[in-house]
């Protein structure tokens, strides 16, 4: 199958997403058939749970607090209208009419029945989707910048690299049983929207002095029990070496990663314990010694993949739409939506639209099947049938004509999808926490809802400006709380839910891990504490300063101090 | 009879649909109020024994004992908020889970 063979084009198939080749399709179908057989044997009793568990995890199926949970991969967050519709249909037919978009650009169904999961996987396979490697100690779904291909500051679309890596890592025999899961993120821009500094491996596309495109390789970042910002492993890696070099990284990790202790098994611990120099030396030695022939770079293959991500047929338009300007003035609510949720596009006359899945008081990341269908429709009418899932748990329409923004807004508004809060305090990342997750130590969604309601006034939110609040329901940090400008971690203290607050986290190239503000607070106190922090920031900030900039300038102690005064002796905070 | 700090009940997840189950006098129950309560260590061991046998029969997974408080009506309620959550459903979606069926 080639990139743009018109005979293979389906109606409404965007030209800017990767399509499976015969190998992928056959592989996924075989996996589904295999899993169907495994489920049958499990239900009939010839497989025990211990025998079955690795099989179900290989297919993204977990057992949660109230039901099973199926995690579907959305490679590098890109999906088509057709795929989105299929996700909606599955939600209706096999689940309870909704899905949850996650920080790893996946979708989770919260209520599938074991017996239905092979049918769900088959329904996904029909639209070139699957749940492989969304769980287990393997290389997980490769994530990428959700503005890929449209960001004005982009050097190269990172999805070609991500897809290249997906093909290399999928069912890689040597890396199916790593010491622990392994997460790779890729960005191709000057601004990092993929949080590459807090991944096991982060790749930053860049050019060298000669103008060749290659990668800065960052290793050993990660959140969870022991959070670390990654370290630069290679300043510049030529593209030709990408697969071989990553193979060397994985081999060294596979060999030296600590399998004796699950809490120390991630590559970040290896980097921390041995030091980046020693790890680098081992990787470079492996890289030199290995048979690189098997991984030799085939530029035509990379070009073939990259061709899937070529731009859609944009129209030639003026940079700014007069129609849009007039509509913004005439409809202030729409004007605010454009100001907050539309981002500049690399092509004149277009915009990138972030559709917030964080309505005031809503459950972050949840979308009903009806909303998924509206999003599919929106992408077809206003965006070449393409959508993205962001690690902030929102949906992106990457190619909207400025002239169409008003009609798009009306469509979204009718479905409860037009909240103008992208990047603002109520655009909260939250993991499912104890409302769903078997590992949770406290709830996180109700905390997000309470904060969102407290700051329900959107004009106040705009005055506060960009501010990332991130919440996790346990130390595993699925909600990225360590890199929230304000992070909230749910813990258990004396049989009660308790919340620890951190400040100063940053997921971008200037990454930092948040610092703890003080002792934990109760669920009821969280909105007050957040409000005090925000008010203090507003009082202290200088013109144009973001929260993190103010925090860095005046220091953590000042924030701690003011809250100690608010809480009298600080005992509550 | 060795005493337990608190009475206990046995929880599990149904293999087929993952739903939370409680071991009752006559087998698995979907309503925690029908759960069999162990009042000493021997009784708790019996519950666990049944749980193990049921795992071996591939009916349930993830079986464990949880501390409860027994009300005046004799119905047990778990003490920890985690299990309290499990016998209702997501606190943020009262329309889903056991609470939606009126079990809790
Ligand atoms: C079935 C529910 C889930 C389970 C059992 C689970 C399990 C875990 C565990 C054990 C960790 C710690 C990993 C480590 O440090 O090695 C972790 C981290 C993480 N999980 Fe989850 N998780 C769940 C749901 C989610 C959801 C809903 C999301 C997205 C919203 C997510 C995304 C992540 C992310 C981004 C991390 C950060 C780890 C890192 O980069 O070091 N997980 N998860
Ligand atoms: S952070 Fe903890 S509670 Fe939240 S989803 Fe991850 S494992 Fe579950």
XYZ file of C-alpha atoms and ligand atoms in Angstrom:
728
model
C 0.000 0.000 0.000
C 1.429 3.354 -0.866
C 0.838 6.701 0.671
C -1.709 8.242 -1.619
C -2.973 5.516 -3.880
C -6.328 7.084 -4.795
C -7.920 3.707 -5.475
C -7.546 2.932 -1.788
C -8.970 6.158 -0.496
C -12.160 5.796 1.473
C -14.738 8.551 1.662
C -13.756 10.995 4.384
C -10.367 9.435 4.828
C -7.929 12.158 5.679
C -4.775 12.194 3.665
C -2.663 13.110 6.649
C -2.747 10.013 8.802
C -0.879 6.776 8.619
C -2.704 3.756 7.288
C -1.924 0.154 8.104
C -0.139 -1.936 5.589
C -1.017 -5.611 5.102
C 1.480 -6.611 7.750
C -0.104 -4.430 10.406
C -3.618 -5.540 9.506
C -2.749 -9.235 9.523
C -0.833 -8.898 12.757
C -3.682 -7.134 14.562
C -6.231 -9.644 13.304
C -4.099 -12.563 14.436
C -3.785 -10.995 17.840
C -7.542 -10.568 18.129
C -8.149 -14.186 17.137
C -5.553 -15.323 19.639
C -7.118 -13.265 22.382
C -10.593 -14.558 21.551
C -9.289 -18.055 22.116
C -7.569 -17.030 25.354
C -10.760 -15.435 26.686
C -12.719 -18.541 25.739
C -10.266 -20.754 27.591
C -10.288 -18.444 30.582
C -14.079 -18.401 30.835
C -14.340 -22.134 30.385
C -11.715 -22.575 33.090
C -8.726 -24.057 31.311
C -6.639 -20.964 31.996
C -6.156 -19.673 35.534
C -6.095 -15.954 36.253
C -2.332 -16.095 36.742
C -1.960 -17.667 33.311
C -4.441 -15.329 31.716
C -3.362 -12.012 33.255
C -0.323 -11.459 31.008
C -2.477 -12.177 27.950
C -5.150 -9.730 28.929
C -2.605 -7.075 29.810
C -0.937 -7.562 26.439
C -4.303 -6.585 25.006
C -4.824 -3.567 27.215
C -7.397 -5.166 29.532
C -7.145 -4.342 33.239
C -9.331 -5.264 36.180
C -10.391 -2.168 38.060
C -12.371 -1.213 41.113
C -15.849 -1.756 39.652
C -15.278 -3.511 36.354
C -12.755 -4.312 33.666
C -11.064 -1.450 31.842
C -9.857 -1.523 28.253
C -7.152 0.876 27.153
C -7.116 1.617 23.437
C -4.004 3.031 21.796
C -4.239 6.193 19.764
C -0.756 6.262 18.260
C 0.789 9.728 18.687
C -2.729 10.928 19.405
C -3.838 11.070 15.780
C -7.173 9.666 14.724
C -9.662 9.988 11.909
C -13.339 10.858 12.000
C -14.123 7.275 11.101
C -12.073 5.999 14.026
C -13.672 8.472 16.419
C -17.110 7.283 15.297
C -16.085 3.721 15.885
C -14.948 4.613 19.395
C -18.405 6.116 19.960
C -20.161 3.032 18.603
C -18.120 0.768 20.861
C -18.956 2.985 23.850
C -22.648 2.518 23.087
C -22.633 -1.134 22.190
C -20.182 -2.570 24.702
C -19.723 0.089 27.343
C -21.869 2.729 29.020
C -21.977 5.461 26.443
C -18.738 7.246 27.174
C -14.953 6.990 27.091
C -12.069 8.579 28.955
C -9.168 10.217 27.120
C -5.904 9.930 29.019
C -2.574 11.691 29.429
C -0.956 9.040 27.261
C -3.140 9.839 24.280
C -5.191 6.711 24.848
C -8.885 6.073 25.328
C -10.144 4.000 28.233
C -13.446 2.192 28.441
C -14.484 1.696 32.028
C -17.110 -1.042 31.826
C -16.405 -3.691 29.200
C -17.287 -7.314 29.912
C -14.533 -9.858 29.523
C -16.544 -11.841 27.022
C -17.080 -8.784 24.804
C -13.482 -7.658 24.633
C -12.535 -9.795 21.606
C -15.490 -8.258 19.731
C -14.392 -4.785 20.789
C -10.871 -5.470 19.594
C -12.261 -6.735 16.307
C -14.360 -3.604 15.910
C -11.236 -1.566 16.539
C -9.171 -3.617 14.098
C -11.667 -2.823 11.344
C -10.700 0.820 11.679
C -6.990 0.138 12.131
C -6.941 0.470 15.892
C -5.921 -1.838 18.696
C -5.010 -2.081 22.367
C -1.646 -3.757 21.946
C 1.185 -2.512 24.160
C -1.082 -0.208 26.118
C -0.114 -2.214 29.168
C 2.644 -4.512 30.352
C 6.408 -4.182 30.499
C 6.966 -3.288 26.885
C 7.483 -0.167 24.800
C 4.150 1.602 25.165
C 2.210 3.670 22.685
C 4.651 6.303 21.362
C 3.287 9.769 22.066
C 3.909 13.023 20.214
C 3.089 16.708 20.099
C -0.654 17.106 19.468
C 0.071 20.110 17.221
C 2.225 17.948 14.944
C 2.324 19.074 11.361
C 0.540 22.363 12.027
C 2.579 24.161 14.691
C 4.241 27.308 13.350
C 7.429 26.599 15.313
C 7.871 23.087 13.999
C 11.076 21.813 12.432
C 9.508 18.568 11.271
C 6.318 16.610 11.926
C 7.259 14.233 14.767
C 4.620 11.702 13.790
C 6.747 10.212 11.026
C 9.368 9.433 13.656
C 6.747 8.199 16.095
C 5.265 5.898 13.449
C 8.734 4.688 12.478
C 9.259 3.802 16.153
C 5.834 2.229 16.459
C 6.697 -0.169 13.669
C 10.068 -0.953 15.196
C 8.724 -1.429 18.722
C 5.450 -3.251 17.994
C 5.808 -6.870 19.015
C 9.566 -6.463 19.186
C 10.524 -9.903 20.505
C 13.457 -8.732 22.593
C 11.529 -5.954 24.307
C 8.228 -7.602 25.265
C 9.420 -8.385 28.789
C 11.435 -5.402 29.851
C 12.175 -4.793 33.544
C 9.289 -2.298 33.436
C 7.120 -0.380 31.006
C 8.887 2.003 28.641
C 7.521 5.273 27.323
C 8.837 7.289 24.399
C 7.683 10.779 23.388
C 8.664 12.819 20.349
C 8.472 16.517 19.635
C 9.513 18.428 16.548
C 9.026 21.989 17.753
C 10.759 24.694 19.675
C 8.014 24.457 22.281
C 7.536 21.112 23.909
C 3.945 19.944 24.008
C 4.823 16.278 24.470
C 6.543 16.423 27.884
C 9.643 14.712 26.495
C 11.733 15.544 29.574
C 9.623 13.255 31.758
C 9.632 10.164 29.585
C 11.921 7.138 29.620
C 13.207 8.389 26.290
C 12.358 11.791 24.886
C 13.264 12.693 21.333
C 13.551 16.266 20.177
C 13.838 16.761 16.459
C 16.536 19.277 15.575
C 18.949 20.239 12.851
C 22.720 20.190 13.132
C 25.140 22.794 11.807
C 25.026 21.174 8.373
C 21.245 21.500 8.321
C 20.580 17.764 8.624
C 17.558 16.708 10.638
C 18.294 14.491 13.631
C 17.431 14.101 17.294
C 18.422 15.216 20.709
C 17.987 12.117 22.862
C 16.883 12.536 26.471
C 16.791 9.565 28.823
C 15.684 8.704 32.335
C 12.857 11.130 32.909
C 9.664 9.959 34.522
C 7.117 10.612 37.218
C 5.677 8.170 39.729
C 7.217 7.279 43.069
C 10.605 8.746 42.163
C 10.198 11.582 39.695
C 13.131 12.689 37.566
C 13.741 15.119 34.769
C 15.505 13.306 31.938
C 19.145 13.863 31.028
C 20.585 14.499 27.616
C 22.104 11.282 26.308
C 23.088 12.577 22.876
C 23.018 16.171 21.756
C 22.571 15.159 18.187
C 21.780 11.752 16.762
C 21.623 11.437 12.977
C 18.338 10.020 11.767
C 20.164 7.147 10.095
C 21.185 5.914 13.565
C 17.806 6.262 15.242
C 16.620 2.654 15.345
C 20.054 1.171 16.019
C 20.704 3.669 18.789
C 17.363 3.094 20.472
C 17.963 -0.626 20.130
C 21.221 -0.097 22.026
C 19.405 1.945 24.704
C 16.820 -0.798 25.131
C 19.405 -3.551 25.297
C 21.368 -1.780 27.988
C 18.169 -1.163 29.924
C 17.080 -4.764 29.455
C 20.440 -5.987 30.711
C 21.025 -3.628 33.631
C 17.547 -2.451 34.615
C 16.735 -3.589 38.140
C 14.372 -6.511 37.854
C 14.798 -7.250 41.572
C 12.629 -4.339 42.664
C 9.614 -3.124 40.744
C 9.938 0.331 42.260
C 13.479 0.652 40.994
C 13.041 -0.968 37.622
C 12.548 2.049 35.387
C 15.443 3.329 33.308
C 15.336 6.564 35.319
C 16.620 4.624 38.336
C 19.426 3.120 36.274
C 20.403 6.607 35.100
C 20.154 7.936 38.643
C 22.103 5.127 40.296
C 24.840 4.704 37.697
C 24.973 8.276 36.495
C 24.378 9.463 32.964
C 28.070 9.058 31.993
C 28.168 5.378 32.844
C 24.836 4.703 31.168
C 25.937 6.643 28.111
C 29.223 4.720 27.955
C 27.357 1.401 28.108
C 24.919 2.481 25.390
C 27.618 3.844 23.109
C 29.650 0.641 23.604
C 26.641 -1.473 22.700
C 25.931 0.770 19.742
C 29.486 0.315 18.422
C 29.605 -3.425 19.093
C 26.160 -4.430 17.853
C 25.312 -5.662 14.402
C 23.838 -2.469 13.063
C 23.122 -3.989 9.685
C 19.733 -5.247 10.830
C 18.728 -1.731 11.782
C 20.315 0.005 8.856
C 18.365 3.046 7.917
C 16.241 2.860 4.829
C 15.534 6.462 3.851
C 12.875 5.370 1.375
C 10.959 3.667 4.183
C 11.148 6.776 6.320
C 10.049 8.881 3.358
C 7.195 6.464 2.688
C 5.971 6.865 6.254
C 6.534 10.621 6.257
C 4.437 10.884 3.094
C 1.370 9.863 5.100
C 1.766 12.999 7.144
C 2.011 15.463 4.306
C -0.276 18.463 4.650
C -3.902 18.232 3.523
C -5.015 20.310 0.520
C -5.206 23.698 2.181
C -6.713 26.631 0.354
C -4.716 29.751 -0.348
C -6.169 32.272 2.102
C -5.268 35.641 3.546
C -3.428 35.389 6.867
C -6.332 36.904 8.747
C -9.996 36.397 8.084
C -12.157 39.525 7.999
C -15.214 37.354 8.590
C -13.683 36.011 11.782
C -12.768 39.481 12.987
C -16.360 40.672 12.574
C -17.836 37.561 14.223
C -15.524 37.863 17.192
C -16.751 41.365 17.833
C -20.403 40.490 17.290
C -20.331 37.420 19.571
C -18.190 37.961 22.668
C -18.541 34.373 23.912
C -17.256 33.191 20.569
C -14.518 35.823 20.717
C -13.354 34.411 24.046
C -13.399 30.907 22.652
C -11.152 31.965 19.784
C -8.839 33.895 22.080
C -8.369 30.960 24.443
C -8.884 27.769 22.415
C -7.587 28.675 18.960
C -3.854 28.651 18.325
C -1.861 30.041 15.400
C -1.437 27.706 12.445
C 1.520 27.453 10.113
C -0.738 27.964 7.099
C -2.261 31.412 6.524
C -5.989 31.613 7.164
C -6.137 28.480 9.336
C -6.220 27.845 13.086
C -5.599 24.943 15.426
C -8.566 24.441 17.739
C -8.402 22.822 21.142
C -11.729 21.325 22.121
C -11.799 21.231 25.885
C -12.991 18.047 27.555
C -13.102 19.999 30.817
C -16.506 21.639 31.081
C -16.887 23.543 34.352
C -17.519 20.933 37.019
C -17.134 18.072 34.531
C -14.978 14.954 34.590
C -11.661 15.759 32.882
C -11.125 13.692 29.743
C -14.554 12.083 29.588
C -16.529 12.305 26.357
C -19.933 10.815 25.697
C -20.481 8.799 22.541
C -22.659 11.652 21.309
C -19.813 14.108 21.853
C -17.417 11.797 20.050
C -19.757 11.798 17.066
C -20.007 15.576 17.110
C -16.211 15.748 17.184
C -16.048 13.376 14.217
C -18.539 15.493 12.360
C -16.713 18.697 13.258
C -13.477 17.281 11.913
C -15.138 16.272 8.653
C -16.915 19.534 8.101
C -14.115 21.781 9.259
C -10.832 19.931 9.298
C -10.091 17.256 6.677
C -11.490 14.528 8.944
C -8.564 14.523 11.320
C -8.428 14.768 15.116
C -5.796 14.605 17.803
C -5.865 13.659 21.443
C -3.618 15.779 23.622
C -1.795 14.616 26.723
C -3.786 17.317 28.459
C -6.859 15.135 27.837
C -8.374 17.418 25.220
C -9.244 16.924 21.554
C -7.558 18.986 18.862
C -8.909 19.910 15.444
C -5.671 20.679 13.653
C -6.791 22.312 10.421
C -9.738 24.662 10.809
C -10.246 27.550 8.406
C -10.590 30.805 10.310
C -13.687 31.458 8.211
C -15.244 28.283 9.656
C -14.493 28.924 13.311
C -17.876 30.454 14.064
C -19.821 27.539 12.595
C -17.532 25.116 14.353
C -18.080 26.906 17.642
C -21.858 26.689 17.248
C -21.645 22.985 16.532
C -19.397 22.373 19.532
C -21.439 24.589 21.798
C -24.539 22.552 21.054
C -22.736 19.476 22.349
C -21.282 21.038 25.502
C -17.852 21.132 23.895
C -17.175 24.844 23.647
C -15.755 25.641 27.095
C -13.228 28.402 26.507
C -10.657 27.255 29.039
C -7.794 25.593 27.147
C -4.666 26.022 29.262
C -6.505 27.926 32.022
C -7.043 26.900 35.649
C -10.096 24.769 34.934
C -8.321 22.844 32.154
C -7.229 20.342 34.764
C -5.477 17.075 34.074
C -6.818 14.415 36.374
C -6.331 10.676 36.512
C -9.410 8.559 37.340
C -8.263 8.111 40.939
C -10.321 6.150 43.417
C -13.498 6.587 41.426
C -12.241 3.866 39.094
C -8.645 2.890 39.689
C -7.700 -0.139 41.755
C -4.373 1.388 42.766
C -5.675 4.730 43.963
C -5.219 5.998 47.494
C -7.731 8.843 47.105
C -10.174 10.333 44.646
C -8.933 12.859 42.142
C -11.886 13.644 39.832
C -14.034 15.302 42.548
C -11.067 17.503 43.462
C -10.779 18.618 39.835
C -14.513 19.276 39.757
C -14.427 21.340 42.945
C -11.544 23.511 41.707
C -13.200 23.926 38.327
C -16.416 25.099 40.004
C -14.535 27.442 42.300
C -12.996 29.132 39.264
C -16.108 28.835 37.119
C -15.927 32.493 36.053
C -14.135 32.275 32.729
C -13.197 35.950 32.647
C -11.434 35.505 35.982
C -9.692 32.488 34.511
C -8.477 34.559 31.586
C -7.146 37.199 33.976
C -5.225 34.505 35.820
C -3.840 33.232 32.525
C -2.180 29.955 31.640
C -1.844 27.759 34.684
C -1.629 23.989 34.730
C -3.283 22.142 37.601
C -2.638 18.406 37.558
C -4.055 15.810 39.910
C -3.173 12.173 40.605
C -4.981 9.757 42.881
C -1.801 8.001 43.952
C 1.955 8.172 43.791
C 2.021 6.587 40.306
C 1.396 10.066 38.944
C -0.779 9.215 35.946
C -2.213 12.722 36.315
C 1.309 14.222 35.976
C 0.953 16.117 39.277
C 4.737 16.445 39.624
C 4.878 18.645 36.559
C 1.807 20.710 37.340
C 2.483 24.381 38.072
C 0.127 23.377 40.862
C 0.192 19.639 41.480
C -2.175 17.722 43.718
C -1.559 14.208 44.955
C -4.252 12.183 46.685
C -3.001 10.087 49.591
C -4.442 8.266 52.565
C -3.808 9.722 55.985
C -5.268 8.002 59.040
C -8.033 6.402 57.038
C -8.998 9.650 55.290
C -8.361 11.034 51.840
C -5.636 13.647 52.085
C -4.122 15.898 49.444
C -0.539 16.981 49.087
C 0.081 20.095 47.058
C 3.201 20.871 45.051
C 4.191 24.037 43.237
C 6.564 24.808 40.398
C 6.308 21.728 38.211
C 6.932 22.225 34.494
C 6.522 19.582 31.758
C 8.293 21.489 28.956
C 11.963 21.763 27.921
C 12.570 23.805 31.075
C 11.183 20.847 33.044
C 11.102 20.807 36.797
C 9.472 18.667 39.461
C 7.127 20.504 41.806
C 8.077 21.173 45.407
C 5.855 20.204 48.305
C 3.982 23.075 49.903
C 3.399 21.544 53.324
C 1.418 18.847 55.097
C -1.592 17.392 53.318
C -5.025 19.001 53.396
C -8.520 17.542 53.314
C -10.581 17.382 50.129
C -12.767 20.268 51.329
C -9.765 22.508 51.882
C -8.205 22.020 48.449
C -10.155 24.735 46.555
C -9.381 27.287 49.294
C -5.703 26.504 49.247
C -5.590 26.736 45.453
C -7.411 30.035 45.581
C -4.926 31.455 48.095
C -2.035 30.351 45.927
C -3.589 31.911 42.856
C -4.402 35.171 44.676
C -0.875 35.395 45.991
C 0.472 34.862 42.490
C -1.809 37.582 41.099
C -0.610 39.987 43.778
C 3.044 39.236 43.119
C 3.258 38.732 39.390
C 4.940 41.210 37.137
C 3.586 42.229 33.780
C 3.302 39.233 31.453
C 4.664 36.721 33.935
C 3.231 33.203 34.048
C 2.673 31.398 37.338
C 5.817 29.360 36.975
C 7.886 32.446 36.177
C 6.643 34.250 39.267
C 7.215 31.182 41.384
C 10.766 30.849 40.084
C 11.504 34.526 40.592
C 10.241 34.920 44.121
C 10.914 31.392 45.336
C 8.961 28.581 46.903
C 9.467 29.831 50.454
C 7.367 32.944 49.833
C 4.430 30.802 48.700
C 4.874 28.552 51.706
C 5.018 31.520 54.030
C 1.852 33.127 52.826
C -0.040 29.877 53.164
C 1.342 29.276 56.586
C -0.088 32.634 57.616
C -3.405 31.807 55.988
C -3.526 28.500 57.820
C -2.410 30.206 61.075
C 0.221 27.768 62.254
C 0.377 25.994 58.929
C -0.774 22.771 60.502
C -3.585 22.384 58.023
C -1.536 23.209 55.008
C -12.003 -18.369 69.124
C -9.472 -15.702 68.336
C -10.928 -12.284 68.093
C -10.822 -9.994 65.094
C -10.307 -6.284 65.543
C -13.335 -5.753 63.320
C -15.814 -8.150 61.738
C -14.956 -8.955 58.116
C -16.610 -9.791 54.823
C -15.151 -11.300 51.660
C -15.084 -9.272 48.451
C -14.278 -10.422 44.947
C -14.670 -9.435 41.300
C -16.849 -11.475 38.985
C -14.675 -13.084 36.333
C -17.100 -12.451 33.488
C -17.997 -8.809 34.003
C -15.637 -7.590 36.729
C -18.487 -6.536 39.005
C -17.883 -6.471 42.757
C -19.252 -9.503 44.596
C -19.699 -10.334 48.270
C -19.653 -13.829 49.653
C -23.051 -14.531 51.203
C -24.573 -17.479 52.988
C -25.503 -19.120 49.710
C -22.808 -18.022 47.378
C -21.876 -14.736 45.722
C -24.098 -11.742 46.192
C -24.143 -8.438 44.329
C -25.612 -6.619 47.344
C -23.182 -6.155 50.230
C -26.030 -6.252 52.740
C -26.341 -9.953 52.062
C -22.676 -10.615 52.765
C -21.741 -13.244 55.333
C -19.949 -11.642 58.276
C -16.957 -13.281 59.963
C -16.732 -12.384 63.639
C -13.548 -14.214 64.563
C -10.397 -15.423 62.873
C -11.723 -18.931 62.336
C -14.789 -17.648 60.523
C -12.640 -15.334 58.458
C -10.434 -18.289 57.521
C -13.517 -20.188 56.385
C -14.526 -17.271 54.140
C -11.043 -17.138 52.701
C -11.123 -20.867 52.094
C -14.336 -20.524 50.122
C -12.765 -17.634 48.209
C -9.739 -19.723 47.256
C -11.963 -22.566 46.093
C -14.011 -20.144 44.014
C -10.865 -18.755 42.429
C -9.870 -22.301 41.565
C -13.285 -22.784 39.966
C -12.659 -19.675 37.836
C -15.740 -17.813 38.969
C -14.095 -14.867 40.642
C -10.785 -13.038 40.848
C -9.151 -10.627 43.259
C -10.594 -12.006 46.487
C -9.898 -10.341 49.844
C -11.312 -9.715 53.314
C -12.383 -6.254 54.361
C -13.168 -4.866 57.795
C -16.774 -3.878 58.355
C -19.093 -2.310 60.828
C -22.294 -4.246 61.437
C -25.395 -2.076 61.706
C -28.381 -2.572 63.970
C -30.136 -4.370 61.107
C -27.221 -6.810 60.870
C -26.062 -5.471 57.500
C -22.305 -4.944 57.163
C -20.736 -1.739 55.853
C -17.014 -1.618 55.050
C -14.949 0.673 57.220
C -12.487 1.879 54.618
C -13.477 4.439 52.033
C -12.016 2.309 49.244
C -14.471 -0.514 49.852
C -17.268 1.960 50.550
C -16.634 3.210 47.032
C -16.621 -0.308 45.647
C -20.071 -1.108 46.884
C -21.601 1.897 45.157
C -19.735 2.760 41.996
C -17.891 5.900 40.916
C -18.804 8.748 43.284
C -18.736 11.088 40.297
C -21.243 9.056 38.277
C -24.227 8.183 40.489
C -25.945 6.903 37.346
C -23.394 4.083 37.034
C -22.376 1.121 39.128
C -24.302 -0.617 41.876
C -25.781 2.631 43.163
C -27.607 3.033 39.844
C -29.392 -0.252 40.457
C -30.389 0.818 43.939
C -28.205 -1.712 45.708
C -26.495 0.868 47.882
C -6.035 1.079 35.181
C -5.694 2.234 35.697
C -4.228 2.525 35.789
C -3.248 1.780 36.335
C -3.370 0.424 36.984
C -2.037 2.540 36.186
C -0.808 2.147 36.648
C 0.264 2.981 36.705
C 1.443 2.734 37.450
C 1.706 1.506 38.297
C 2.261 3.784 37.239
C 3.640 3.979 37.837
C 4.581 3.522 36.847
C 5.990 3.545 37.239
O 6.454 4.492 37.891
O 6.673 2.621 36.825
C 1.620 4.668 36.339
C 2.142 5.832 35.846
C 1.570 6.566 34.829
N 0.363 6.304 34.243
Fe -0.979 4.998 34.879
N -2.321 3.675 35.540
C -3.645 3.700 35.271
C -4.349 4.675 34.626
C -3.742 5.659 33.921
C -4.457 6.700 33.273
C -5.959 6.863 33.270
C -3.527 7.483 32.698
C -3.767 8.749 31.968
C -4.704 9.615 32.437
C -2.228 6.921 32.968
C -1.013 7.432 32.552
C 0.132 7.272 33.292
C 1.250 8.164 33.248
C 1.421 9.341 32.306
C 2.148 7.734 34.222
C 3.450 8.413 34.557
C 4.542 7.469 34.646
C 5.870 7.975 34.244
O 5.988 8.631 33.202
O 6.829 7.680 34.963
N -2.399 5.810 33.722
N 0.393 4.147 36.030
S -2.171 7.937 39.478
Fe -2.731 6.186 40.689
S -4.893 6.495 41.004
Fe -4.371 7.709 39.266
S -4.757 6.367 37.531
Fe -2.590 6.225 38.067
S -2.496 4.432 39.314
Fe -4.626 5.075 39.300
